[in-house]
Short mmCIF file of C-alpha atoms in Angstrom, two decimals:
data_model
loop_
_atom_site.label_atom_id
_atom_site.label_comp_id
_atom_site.label_asym_id
_atom_site.label_seq_id
_atom_site.Cartn_x
_atom_site.Cartn_y
_atom_site.Cartn_z
CA MET W 1 14.55 -8.67 10.99
CA GLY W 2 18.54 -10.10 9.86
CA ILE W 3 16.41 -12.98 8.23
CA LEU W 4 14.08 -10.67 6.27
CA SER W 5 17.34 -8.56 4.76
CA ILE W 6 19.31 -11.19 4.16
CA ALA W 7 16.70 -12.43 1.66
CA LEU W 8 15.43 -9.27 0.67
CA MET W 9 19.84 -8.15 -0.56
CA VAL W 10 20.37 -12.28 -2.25
CA ALA W 11 17.29 -11.48 -3.98
CA ASP W 12 17.58 -8.08 -5.02
CA HIS W 13 21.55 -9.62 -6.14
CA ARG W 14 20.76 -12.02 -7.70
CA GLN W 15 17.38 -11.11 -9.68
CA HIS W 16 15.36 -7.74 -9.93
CA HIS W 17 11.64 -9.51 -8.65
CA ILE W 18 12.12 -6.95 -6.40
CA GLU W 19 12.27 -3.98 -8.91
CA THR W 20 8.39 -3.10 -7.86
CA ILE W 21 9.61 -2.86 -3.48
CA ARG W 22 12.02 0.20 -4.65
CA SER W 23 9.94 2.04 -7.46
CA ILE W 24 7.01 2.06 -4.66
CA ILE W 25 9.96 2.64 -1.97
CA SER W 26 11.51 5.55 -4.26
CA VAL W 27 8.16 7.61 -5.15
CA VAL W 28 8.64 8.23 -1.08
CA VAL W 29 11.51 9.47 -1.81
CA TYR W 30 11.54 12.07 -4.81
CA PRO W 31 9.79 14.80 -2.98
CA ILE W 32 13.15 14.84 -0.57
CA GLN W 33 15.04 14.09 -3.25
CA TYR W 34 13.81 16.96 -5.05
CA LEU W 35 13.35 19.02 -1.84
CA VAL W 36 17.81 18.82 -1.63
CA ASN W 37 17.93 19.41 -5.97
CA LEU W 38 15.67 22.84 -5.07
CA PRO W 39 17.72 25.67 -4.17
CA ILE W 40 20.34 24.44 -6.59
CA ALA W 41 18.27 24.44 -9.25
CA ALA W 42 17.49 27.99 -8.10
CA THR W 43 21.17 29.35 -8.27
CA GLU W 44 20.60 28.31 -11.56
CA TRP W 45 17.05 30.12 -12.52
CA MET W 46 18.84 32.72 -10.94
CA GLY W 47 22.03 32.50 -12.03
CA ASP W 48 20.32 32.46 -15.61
CA SER W 49 17.94 34.82 -15.06
CA LEU W 50 20.70 37.51 -14.24
CA SER W 51 23.13 37.71 -16.65
CA SER W 52 24.15 40.42 -18.50
CA ARG W 53 22.70 41.07 -22.45
CA GLU W 54 26.42 41.23 -22.99
CA THR W 55 27.16 37.34 -21.99
CA LEU W 56 24.01 36.39 -23.86
CA ARG W 57 24.56 38.33 -26.78
CA GLU W 58 28.08 36.90 -27.18
CA GLU W 59 26.68 32.50 -26.16
CA ASN W 60 23.55 33.30 -28.81
CA GLU W 61 26.23 34.33 -31.35
CA ARG W 62 28.31 30.88 -30.23
CA LEU W 63 25.38 28.88 -30.68
CA ARG W 64 23.86 30.55 -33.75
CA MET W 65 27.96 29.60 -35.16
CA GLN W 66 27.73 25.82 -34.16
CA HIS W 67 24.05 25.85 -35.14
CA LEU W 68 25.42 26.78 -38.12
CA LEU W 69 27.97 24.12 -38.49
CA PHE W 70 26.35 20.97 -37.42
CA LYS W 71 23.62 22.72 -40.02
CA ALA W 72 25.62 22.14 -42.60
CA GLN W 73 27.61 18.44 -41.11
CA LEU W 74 23.71 17.63 -41.06
CA GLN W 75 22.53 17.63 -44.18
CA LYS W 76 25.52 15.90 -45.85
CA LEU W 77 24.57 13.64 -42.40
CA ALA W 78 21.41 13.23 -44.56
CA SER W 79 22.60 11.94 -48.22
CA LEU W 80 25.02 9.54 -46.06
CA LYS W 81 22.45 7.83 -44.71
CA VAL W 82 20.06 7.59 -47.11
CA GLU W 83 22.79 5.89 -49.18
CA ASN W 84 24.55 3.73 -46.46
CA ILE W 85 21.39 2.61 -45.99
CA ARG W 86 20.55 1.90 -50.43
CA LEU W 87 24.59 0.08 -49.75
CA ARG W 88 23.07 -2.54 -47.04
CA GLU W 89 20.20 -3.23 -49.08
CA LEU W 90 22.29 -4.15 -51.95
CA MET W 91 24.26 -6.21 -49.64
CA GLN W 92 20.84 -7.37 -47.55
CA SER W 93 22.09 -7.33 -43.96
CA SER W 94 19.47 -5.58 -41.76
CA LYS W 95 20.75 -3.08 -39.69
CA LYS W 96 18.44 -0.62 -38.58
CA VAL W 97 19.00 3.48 -38.30
CA GLY W 98 17.18 5.57 -36.32
CA GLU W 99 16.73 6.09 -32.69
CA ASN W 100 13.80 7.94 -30.17
CA VAL W 101 15.39 10.13 -27.62
CA LEU W 102 14.57 11.61 -24.89
CA ILE W 103 15.99 14.71 -22.85
CA ALA W 104 16.33 14.01 -18.65
CA GLU W 105 17.56 16.57 -16.31
CA LEU W 106 19.70 15.45 -13.69
CA LEU W 107 18.64 16.02 -9.42
CA ALA W 108 21.84 17.07 -7.62
CA VAL W 109 21.59 14.53 -5.54
CA ASP W 110 24.51 12.17 -4.12
CA LEU W 111 24.37 8.96 -3.28
CA ASP W 112 26.58 6.13 -2.04
CA PRO W 113 29.89 7.61 -3.19
CA PHE W 114 31.39 4.60 -3.49
CA SER W 115 29.91 3.38 -6.64
CA ARG W 116 29.18 5.91 -10.09
CA GLN W 117 25.14 6.53 -10.53
CA ILE W 118 23.63 9.77 -10.54
CA VAL W 119 19.42 10.47 -10.57
CA ILE W 120 17.37 11.46 -13.14
CA ASN W 121 14.02 13.63 -12.68
CA LYS W 122 12.23 10.88 -15.55
CA GLY W 123 10.66 7.28 -14.18
CA ALA W 124 8.10 4.79 -15.83
CA ASN W 125 5.84 7.47 -16.47
CA ASP W 126 8.39 7.99 -19.86
CA ASN W 127 8.63 4.94 -20.45
CA ILE W 128 11.94 4.45 -19.06
CA TYR W 129 13.04 1.31 -18.94
CA MET W 130 15.68 -1.32 -16.89
CA GLY W 131 18.85 -0.88 -18.03
CA GLN W 132 18.27 1.50 -21.10
CA PRO W 133 21.30 3.37 -22.88
CA VAL W 134 21.64 6.78 -21.29
CA LEU W 135 24.36 10.14 -23.24
CA ASP W 136 25.00 13.55 -23.32
CA ALA W 137 26.04 15.68 -25.95
CA GLU W 138 29.55 13.57 -26.57
CA GLY W 139 29.20 10.23 -25.17
CA ILE W 140 27.76 6.83 -24.27
CA MET W 141 26.95 8.00 -20.17
CA GLY W 142 26.01 4.07 -18.60
CA GLN W 143 23.00 3.72 -18.57
CA ILE W 144 19.33 3.25 -16.41
CA VAL W 145 19.83 0.35 -13.27
CA HIS W 146 16.24 1.09 -11.49
CA VAL W 147 13.06 3.30 -12.29
CA GLY W 148 10.79 4.49 -10.38
CA PRO W 149 7.14 6.30 -10.93
CA PHE W 150 8.92 9.74 -10.98
CA SER W 151 12.43 9.65 -11.33
CA SER W 152 15.20 6.91 -11.67
CA THR W 153 18.24 6.02 -11.19
CA ALA W 154 21.54 5.06 -13.54
CA MET W 155 25.14 4.07 -13.36
CA LEU W 156 28.00 5.90 -14.74
CA LEU W 157 30.56 3.59 -16.73
CA THR W 158 32.83 4.69 -14.47
CA ASP W 159 31.28 2.56 -11.50
CA SER W 160 32.39 -0.79 -11.30
CA ASN W 161 29.91 -3.11 -11.29
CA HIS W 162 29.25 -1.85 -15.21
CA ALA W 163 30.54 -2.88 -18.10
CA ILE W 164 30.49 -2.42 -22.37
CA PRO W 165 31.44 -4.02 -25.31
CA VAL W 166 33.05 -1.22 -27.21
CA LEU W 167 35.36 -1.23 -30.69
CA VAL W 168 37.90 0.56 -31.39
CA ASN W 169 37.30 2.75 -34.41
CA ARG W 170 40.07 2.50 -36.48
CA ASN W 171 40.23 -0.65 -37.29
CA GLY W 172 37.37 -2.87 -36.13
CA LEU W 173 39.16 -4.73 -32.91
CA ARG W 174 36.34 -5.97 -30.55
CA ALA W 175 36.64 -5.39 -26.35
CA ILE W 176 35.02 -4.80 -23.06
CA VAL W 177 34.88 -1.89 -21.78
CA VAL W 178 35.32 -1.83 -17.35
CA GLY W 179 34.72 0.70 -14.99
CA THR W 180 36.99 1.41 -12.30
CA GLY W 181 35.14 3.27 -9.85
CA ALA W 182 37.81 6.23 -9.76
CA PRO W 183 35.10 9.06 -11.56
CA ASP W 184 37.86 9.55 -15.51
CA GLN W 185 38.94 6.22 -15.23
CA LEU W 186 38.42 2.51 -17.63
CA ASP W 187 40.01 -0.57 -17.77
CA ILE W 188 40.00 -2.91 -20.63
CA PRO W 189 40.63 -6.41 -20.02
CA TYR W 190 41.82 -8.93 -21.54
CA LEU W 191 43.37 -7.72 -24.62
CA PRO W 192 46.14 -9.40 -24.89
CA ASN W 193 50.10 -8.02 -25.49
CA SER W 194 49.96 -8.35 -29.76
CA ALA W 195 46.79 -6.51 -29.77
CA ASP W 196 46.20 -3.23 -32.34
CA ILE W 197 45.81 -0.43 -30.35
CA THR W 198 47.84 2.98 -29.48
CA VAL W 199 46.72 5.40 -27.28
CA GLY W 200 43.83 8.17 -28.31
CA ASP W 201 42.42 5.36 -29.79
CA LEU W 202 38.55 6.15 -29.90
CA LEU W 203 36.02 3.36 -29.32
CA THR W 204 32.92 3.14 -29.53
CA SER W 205 29.39 1.18 -28.78
CA SER W 206 29.25 -1.80 -30.77
CA SER W 207 25.92 -2.96 -29.70
CA LEU W 208 27.49 -6.43 -29.24
CA GLY W 209 25.79 -6.88 -26.21
CA GLY W 210 22.42 -5.41 -27.57
CA ARG W 211 21.56 -2.83 -24.65
CA PHE W 212 23.59 0.04 -26.42
CA PRO W 213 22.79 1.25 -29.54
CA PRO W 214 26.43 0.96 -31.98
CA ASP W 215 28.80 3.48 -33.22
CA TYR W 216 27.72 6.63 -30.10
CA PRO W 217 31.77 6.79 -28.86
CA VAL W 218 32.24 5.66 -25.09
CA ALA W 219 36.64 6.22 -24.28
CA ARG W 220 39.78 7.31 -25.60
CA ILE W 221 43.08 5.57 -25.08
CA ILE W 222 44.68 7.78 -22.40
CA GLY W 223 47.70 4.13 -21.40
CA ILE W 224 49.10 1.25 -22.32
CA ASN W 225 51.65 -0.59 -20.77
CA PHE W 226 52.31 -4.17 -23.11
CA ASP W 227 54.44 -6.57 -20.62
CA PRO W 228 55.80 -9.75 -21.65
CA THR W 229 55.84 -11.36 -18.27
CA GLN W 230 51.64 -10.52 -17.82
CA PRO W 231 49.37 -13.07 -20.00
CA TYR W 232 47.01 -9.31 -20.77
CA ALA W 233 48.66 -5.80 -22.04
CA THR W 234 47.10 -2.66 -19.72
CA VAL W 235 45.58 -0.25 -20.80
CA THR W 236 44.09 2.12 -19.36
CA ALA W 237 40.98 4.79 -21.29
CA GLU W 238 39.20 7.92 -20.14
CA PRO W 239 35.80 8.54 -21.17
CA ILE W 240 34.25 10.68 -23.43
CA ALA W 241 31.04 11.77 -22.15
CA LEU W 242 31.54 14.31 -19.00
CA LEU W 243 30.05 11.85 -16.86
CA GLU W 244 31.44 14.79 -13.25
CA ARG W 245 30.06 17.49 -15.14
CA SER W 246 26.41 16.71 -17.28
CA GLN W 247 23.25 19.09 -15.70
CA GLU W 248 21.18 17.02 -19.20
CA VAL W 249 21.09 14.40 -20.53
CA LEU W 250 19.73 12.31 -23.68
CA LEU W 251 17.73 8.81 -22.61
CA VAL W 252 18.15 6.51 -26.59
CA TRP W 253 15.33 3.63 -27.28
CA PRO W 254 16.95 1.27 -29.96
CA ALA W 255 15.31 0.75 -32.83
CA GLU W 256 13.88 -2.65 -32.15
CA LYS W 257 12.76 -1.16 -28.70
CA ILE W 258 10.55 1.24 -30.22
CA ALA W 259 8.43 -1.13 -32.28
CA THR W 260 7.77 -3.26 -28.42
CA THR W 261 6.93 -0.09 -26.76
CA GLU W 262 4.28 1.13 -29.37
CA ASP W 263 2.42 -2.96 -29.07
CA GLU W 264 3.28 -2.06 -25.78
CA ASP W 265 1.54 0.85 -26.42
CA ARG W 266 -1.52 -0.85 -28.42
CA ASN W 267 -1.72 -3.08 -25.71
CA ALA W 268 -2.09 -0.68 -22.16
CA ALA W 269 -4.39 2.66 -24.74
CA ASN W 270 -4.02 5.14 -21.51
CA LYS W 271 -0.68 5.19 -20.82
CA PRO W 272 0.99 7.97 -23.08
CA ASP W 273 2.35 7.66 -27.01
CA LEU W 274 5.88 7.36 -27.31
CA LYS W 275 5.84 9.91 -29.43
CA ASN W 276 4.22 12.55 -28.02
CA ASN W 277 7.55 13.19 -25.20
CA VAL W 278 9.75 11.92 -27.44
CA THR W 279 12.18 14.51 -30.63
CA ASN W 280 12.67 12.37 -33.41
CA ALA W 281 16.51 12.38 -32.92
CA PRO W 282 18.21 12.98 -36.92
CA MET P 1 1.94 4.96 37.80
CA ALA P 2 -0.19 6.63 34.73
CA LEU P 3 0.42 5.92 31.17
CA VAL P 4 2.28 8.67 29.63
CA LYS P 5 0.10 9.71 25.93
CA GLN P 6 2.94 9.58 23.08
CA GLN P 7 2.63 12.83 21.43
CA GLY P 8 5.36 14.26 18.43
CA GLY P 9 5.54 10.77 16.03
CA PHE P 10 5.84 14.26 13.53
CA ILE P 11 8.36 15.80 15.07
CA ILE P 12 10.85 12.22 14.88
CA LEU P 13 9.19 11.27 10.85
CA LEU P 14 10.44 14.71 10.86
CA THR P 15 13.93 14.49 11.75
CA PHE P 16 14.17 11.34 10.05
CA VAL P 17 13.71 13.77 6.28
CA ILE P 18 15.91 16.60 6.89
CA ALA P 19 18.86 13.95 8.37
CA LEU P 20 18.15 12.14 4.66
CA ALA P 21 18.54 14.87 2.86
CA LEU P 22 21.29 16.21 5.13
CA MET P 23 22.80 12.20 3.37
CA MET P 24 21.36 13.43 -0.14
CA ILE P 25 23.17 17.32 0.02
CA PRO P 26 25.68 17.38 -2.50
CA ILE P 27 28.81 18.09 -2.11
CA PRO P 28 32.56 17.72 -2.99
CA GLU P 29 34.31 15.23 -3.97
CA TRP P 30 37.34 15.27 -2.15
CA ALA P 31 35.36 15.78 0.77
CA GLU P 32 32.54 12.75 0.32
CA ALA P 33 34.11 10.06 1.87
CA SER P 34 33.58 12.02 5.22
CA ARG P 35 30.25 12.79 5.64
CA PRO P 36 28.99 12.29 8.45
CA GLN P 37 26.54 8.80 8.86
CA TRP P 38 23.19 11.60 9.65
CA LEU P 39 20.98 9.20 9.76
CA ILE P 40 22.00 6.59 11.97
CA MET P 41 23.02 9.17 14.60
CA VAL P 42 18.95 10.46 13.81
CA VAL P 43 18.34 6.32 14.96
CA ILE P 44 20.59 6.34 17.99
CA TYR P 45 19.51 9.47 19.79
CA TRP P 46 15.83 8.54 19.30
CA CYS P 47 16.60 4.93 20.16
CA LEU P 48 18.84 5.89 23.36
CA ALA P 49 15.94 8.56 24.11
CA LEU P 50 13.57 7.41 23.65
CA PRO P 51 13.79 3.36 23.38
CA ASN P 52 9.94 2.10 23.92
CA ARG P 53 9.02 4.41 20.44
CA VAL P 54 12.35 4.02 17.74
CA GLY P 55 13.28 1.06 18.11
CA VAL P 56 14.48 -2.01 15.83
CA ILE P 57 11.79 -2.08 13.50
CA VAL P 58 11.37 2.08 12.73
CA ALA P 59 15.39 1.68 12.41
CA TRP P 60 15.12 -0.83 9.98
CA LEU P 61 12.54 0.60 7.36
CA THR P 62 14.55 3.97 7.31
CA GLY P 63 18.03 2.14 6.05
CA LEU P 64 15.20 0.11 3.91
CA VAL P 65 14.70 4.18 3.07
CA LEU P 66 18.51 5.33 2.63
CA ASP P 67 18.52 2.15 -0.13
CA VAL P 68 16.42 3.67 -2.34
CA ALA P 69 17.78 6.99 -2.02
CA THR P 70 21.58 5.86 -1.45
CA GLY P 71 20.66 3.53 -5.25
CA SER P 72 22.40 0.88 -3.09
CA LEU P 73 21.78 -3.01 -2.08
CA LEU P 74 18.29 -3.43 -0.84
CA GLY P 75 17.87 -4.58 2.37
CA GLN P 76 21.63 -4.44 3.15
CA ASN P 77 21.40 -0.41 4.98
CA ALA P 78 17.81 -2.14 6.91
CA ILE P 79 20.43 -4.66 8.17
CA GLY P 80 22.41 -1.93 9.15
CA PHE P 81 20.25 0.12 10.15
CA ALA P 82 18.65 -2.72 12.64
CA ILE P 83 21.29 -4.40 14.50
CA ILE P 84 22.31 -0.83 14.90
CA ALA P 85 18.76 -0.40 17.10
CA PHE P 86 19.15 -3.71 18.38
CA LEU P 87 22.31 -2.98 20.37
CA VAL P 88 21.31 0.77 21.16
CA LEU P 89 18.36 -0.57 23.38
CA LYS P 90 20.63 -2.83 24.66
CA LEU P 91 23.12 -0.48 26.34
CA HIS P 92 20.71 2.73 26.04
CA LEU P 93 20.37 2.65 30.25
CA ARG P 94 24.04 2.65 29.96
CA ILE P 95 25.03 5.43 27.06
CA ARG P 96 22.29 7.54 28.73
CA LEU P 97 24.32 8.22 31.97
CA PHE P 98 27.97 8.69 29.84
CA PRO P 99 29.53 12.40 29.48
CA GLN P 100 29.21 13.08 26.08
CA TRP P 101 32.38 12.29 25.33
CA GLN P 102 32.35 8.97 26.31
CA GLN P 103 29.24 8.70 24.44
CA ALA P 104 30.75 9.54 21.01
CA LEU P 105 33.21 7.34 21.39
CA SER P 106 30.54 4.76 21.09
CA ILE P 107 29.07 6.79 18.87
CA LEU P 108 32.24 5.68 16.89
CA ILE P 109 31.98 2.14 18.37
CA LEU P 110 28.64 2.69 16.98
CA VAL P 111 28.65 3.34 13.39
CA ALA P 112 32.49 1.77 12.68
CA LEU P 113 30.53 -1.67 13.40
CA TYR P 114 27.82 -0.21 10.91
CA GLN P 115 30.31 0.66 8.08
CA ILE P 116 32.17 -2.94 8.85
CA ILE P 117 28.38 -4.13 8.21
CA MET P 118 28.26 -2.16 5.02
CA LEU P 119 31.68 -3.32 3.86
CA TRP P 120 30.99 -7.19 4.45
CA ALA P 121 27.45 -6.04 2.06
CA LYS P 122 29.38 -4.82 -0.87
CA GLY P 123 31.94 -7.27 -0.24
CA PHE P 124 29.53 -9.81 -1.42
CA THR P 125 28.32 -8.23 -3.97
CA GLY P 126 31.95 -7.25 -5.85
CA GLN P 127 31.93 -3.55 -4.94
CA SER P 128 34.96 -3.53 -2.76
CA SER P 129 37.23 -0.71 -4.25
CA GLN P 130 37.17 1.03 -0.45
CA THR P 131 40.24 2.95 0.56
CA TRP P 132 41.51 4.10 4.65
CA ALA P 133 39.23 7.43 3.63
CA TYR P 134 35.89 5.21 4.10
CA TRP P 135 36.28 5.09 7.94
CA LEU P 136 36.20 9.55 7.83
CA ALA P 137 32.47 9.01 8.23
CA SER P 138 33.36 7.29 11.58
CA ILE P 139 35.54 9.57 12.90
CA THR P 140 33.79 12.97 11.09
CA SER P 141 30.39 10.69 13.05
CA MET P 142 31.76 11.11 16.53
CA LEU P 143 33.08 14.89 15.83
CA LEU P 144 29.24 15.71 15.08
CA TRP P 145 27.06 13.57 18.15
CA PRO P 146 27.73 15.88 20.95
CA PHE P 147 26.41 19.31 18.33
CA VAL P 148 23.29 16.28 16.67
CA PHE P 149 22.62 15.46 20.17
CA THR P 150 22.21 19.09 21.94
CA VAL P 151 19.94 19.56 18.43
CA LEU P 152 18.44 16.55 18.95
CA ARG P 153 17.77 17.01 22.57
CA GLY P 154 16.94 20.76 21.98
CA VAL P 155 13.52 19.72 19.64
CA ARG P 156 11.90 16.81 21.60
CA ARG P 157 12.05 19.28 24.85
CA PHE P 158 10.99 21.73 22.71
CA TYR P 159 7.62 19.79 20.84
CA ARG P 160 7.89 17.30 24.41
CA VAL P 161 7.75 14.30 22.68
CA ARG P 162 7.38 11.24 24.11
#
């Protein structure tokens, strides 16, 4: 028994061959997770249906204003996007634009308190894949680490096992953002003391690892300590995404991934079509 | 001596499911480290009460389910559960006779041992960012043991699980 568990642990840690075992067991676990989530979902539903007409009207008003604002910004974006593509064609660079997104809900269950992970209510049935980027309305939250048929687990940016390649938005300086295990703190190791970086700098994803889509906000620098006796500066940042507060998350299919999934879909015709449950990002 | 017919397997399974749900129910951030280890306590109880039914293999499978539920390394909780179940099976005749406070102390030691095994597995995979709060779970488990014991004994007698 002990040898079997140690073999399992090694296999799980070194490579991901036994993901299938995990996904089979996750089918058993999902109903329990669903049950645990139920009272929380119910209170939320009650709150929604009992909220007064006044609050609803106010919220409606606010959302309408926001919608108008975003629409105006979007108009500009559309023309900018076309211009961007044209310029890129002129420069003959082949950067792809356009990603598909899907909205998933968080299940209110607690995992290991010393790792930063969340469970969402979409799984392999919705074409979720390992390593898929997870976003919220503000920025990148993390990536999918386990996929079950009906649910999957995502690792947040703040998990101490997570790292993401980023660019400093102001000057394009490359860096890596590493989680610390604390709920609102990220580390940026290996930046030399001479690096051009200041408090308040926005870090965006660089897509260098080929896993995250480019140009999404990731973190903001909150502290820098240049110590001449140390080889590297101590730089800390806070995540932009509301990691501890989000109710819904966005799952993104980067542009290249869409092509491959559609190929797979053509091969396995009984799988649900990606386009049916995926809304196209603007 | 007549062979006692086994019954109430469903009740045992139900207590496992409830304990697993208790391990997953969201609680405030500050209390998370001190969440009692419900599932291992229930496994220990059944190993004490019915060592012929719940043993190392059941404990191992339960641990495996907990691994998936908490998103930890597959097999990490399984080995911890199996080792604890083995120890309880070795000592069950002795622990059964203890007064309740002494039983609670042995639970403290068993859960702490389980946490040491978890810490070891986490250390191997480079996730150890532990504070002293990590050990609070052993203490809350010890404090809640008389409660868990009384409830499960009531359940076992009421449904005649044997």
